[in-house]
Coordinates of C-alpha atoms in Angstrom, one line a residue:
M1382 CA 128.9 76.6 104.0
E1383 CA 128.0 80.0 102.7
K1384 CA 129.9 81.4 100.0
F1385 CA 130.3 85.2 100.0
I1386 CA 130.9 87.0 96.6
K1387 CA 131.9 90.6 97.9
I1388 CA 132.3 90.3 101.5
N1389 CA 134.3 88.1 103.8
E1390 CA 133.2 86.7 107.3
R1391 CA 134.4 89.7 109.2
S1392 CA 132.7 92.2 106.9
K1393 CA 129.5 90.2 107.2
F1394 CA 129.9 90.6 111.0
E1395 CA 130.5 94.4 110.8
V1396 CA 127.4 94.9 108.7
Q1397 CA 125.3 92.7 111.0
K1398 CA 126.7 94.7 114.0
I1399 CA 125.4 97.9 112.6
M1400 CA 122.2 96.9 111.1
P1401 CA 119.1 97.9 113.1
D1402 CA 117.1 95.1 114.9
D1403 CA 113.6 94.3 113.6
E1404 CA 111.9 96.6 116.1
V1405 CA 113.8 99.5 114.7
V1406 CA 113.2 98.5 111.2
D1407 CA 109.4 98.4 111.8
K1408 CA 109.7 101.8 113.3
L1409 CA 111.6 103.1 110.3
A1410 CA 109.1 101.6 107.8
V1411 CA 106.2 103.4 109.6
Y1412 CA 108.4 106.6 109.7
F1413 CA 109.1 106.5 106.0
Q1414 CA 105.5 105.6 105.2
S1415 CA 104.7 109.3 106.3
F1416 CA 106.6 110.3 103.3
S1417 CA 104.8 108.2 100.8
D1418 CA 101.6 110.3 100.6
Q1419 CA 101.6 113.2 98.2
T1420 CA 99.4 115.4 100.3
R1421 CA 101.8 114.9 103.4
L1422 CA 104.8 115.6 101.2
K1423 CA 103.2 118.9 100.0
I1424 CA 102.4 119.9 103.7
L1425 CA 106.1 118.9 104.7
S1426 CA 107.4 121.0 101.7
C1427 CA 105.3 124.0 102.8
L1428 CA 106.3 123.7 106.4
S1429 CA 110.0 123.3 105.6
I1430 CA 109.6 126.8 104.1
M1431 CA 107.5 128.4 106.9
D1432 CA 105.2 127.7 109.8
M1433 CA 101.5 127.7 108.7
C1434 CA 98.1 127.1 110.0
V1435 CA 95.6 124.8 108.3
N1436 CA 93.8 127.6 106.5
D1437 CA 97.2 128.8 105.0
L1438 CA 98.1 125.3 103.8
S1439 CA 94.5 124.9 102.4
L1440 CA 95.0 128.0 100.4
V1441 CA 98.5 127.3 99.3
L1442 CA 97.9 123.7 98.4
G1443 CA 94.3 124.0 97.0
I1444 CA 93.4 121.1 99.3
N1445 CA 90.4 121.3 101.6
Q1446 CA 90.9 122.0 105.4
T1447 CA 89.6 118.5 106.6
T1448 CA 92.2 116.6 104.4
I1449 CA 94.9 118.9 105.5
S1450 CA 93.9 118.5 109.2
H1451 CA 93.7 114.6 108.7
Q1452 CA 97.2 114.5 107.3
L1453 CA 98.7 116.9 109.9
K1454 CA 97.3 114.5 112.6
T1455 CA 99.2 111.7 111.0
L1456 CA 102.3 113.7 110.7
K1457 CA 101.9 114.8 114.3
D1458 CA 101.4 111.2 115.4
Q1459 CA 104.7 110.3 113.7
N1460 CA 106.3 113.1 115.6
L1461 CA 107.3 115.0 112.4
V1462 CA 105.2 118.1 112.9
D1463 CA 104.4 120.1 116.0
Y1464 CA 102.2 123.2 116.6
K1465 CA 102.0 126.3 118.7
R1466 CA 98.7 128.1 119.7
E1467 CA 98.5 131.7 118.6
G1468 CA 95.1 132.7 120.1
K1469 CA 92.5 130.5 118.5
I1470 CA 94.7 129.4 115.7
L1471 CA 97.2 126.4 115.7
V1472 CA 100.4 127.2 113.7
Y1473 CA 102.2 124.0 112.5
R1474 CA 105.8 123.6 112.1
I1475 CA 108.3 120.8 111.2
K1476 CA 109.4 119.5 114.6
S1477 CA 112.9 118.5 113.6
Q1478 CA 115.4 120.5 111.6
D1479 CA 116.6 117.3 110.1
V1480 CA 113.2 116.7 108.5
G1481 CA 113.2 120.3 107.0
E1482 CA 116.6 119.7 105.6
M1483 CA 115.8 116.3 104.2
M1484 CA 112.7 117.8 102.5
T1485 CA 114.7 120.8 101.0
Y1486 CA 117.4 118.3 99.8
A1487 CA 114.8 116.0 98.3
V1488 CA 113.1 118.8 96.4
R1489 CA 116.4 120.1 95.0
R1490 CA 117.5 116.5 94.1
F1491 CA 114.4 115.6 92.1
A1492 CA 113.4 119.1 90.9
T1493 CA 116.4 119.2 88.5

């Protein structure tokens, strides 16, 4: 028989009911992995301030355009960024307001 320290059988059931299943946890792990790279975090920070093209991001961050493009592809594949075409230029933006707000919150939280 299991012995609980802080929870009872009902509480255990309530937690298990809310917990995501393994498939969702796998998706969460991949999603949060997107935030584990410094370059991707810098890109997301920039895009949470304003929409930018690869050249703008490269100039602001001092990172070559190839690296920026590669990381933008990763962020796009994870559905975190999107782009709109303005003539020949692709202008990137954060796809979800929630991600922008999360980045703004995180920067404020850790910058102090």
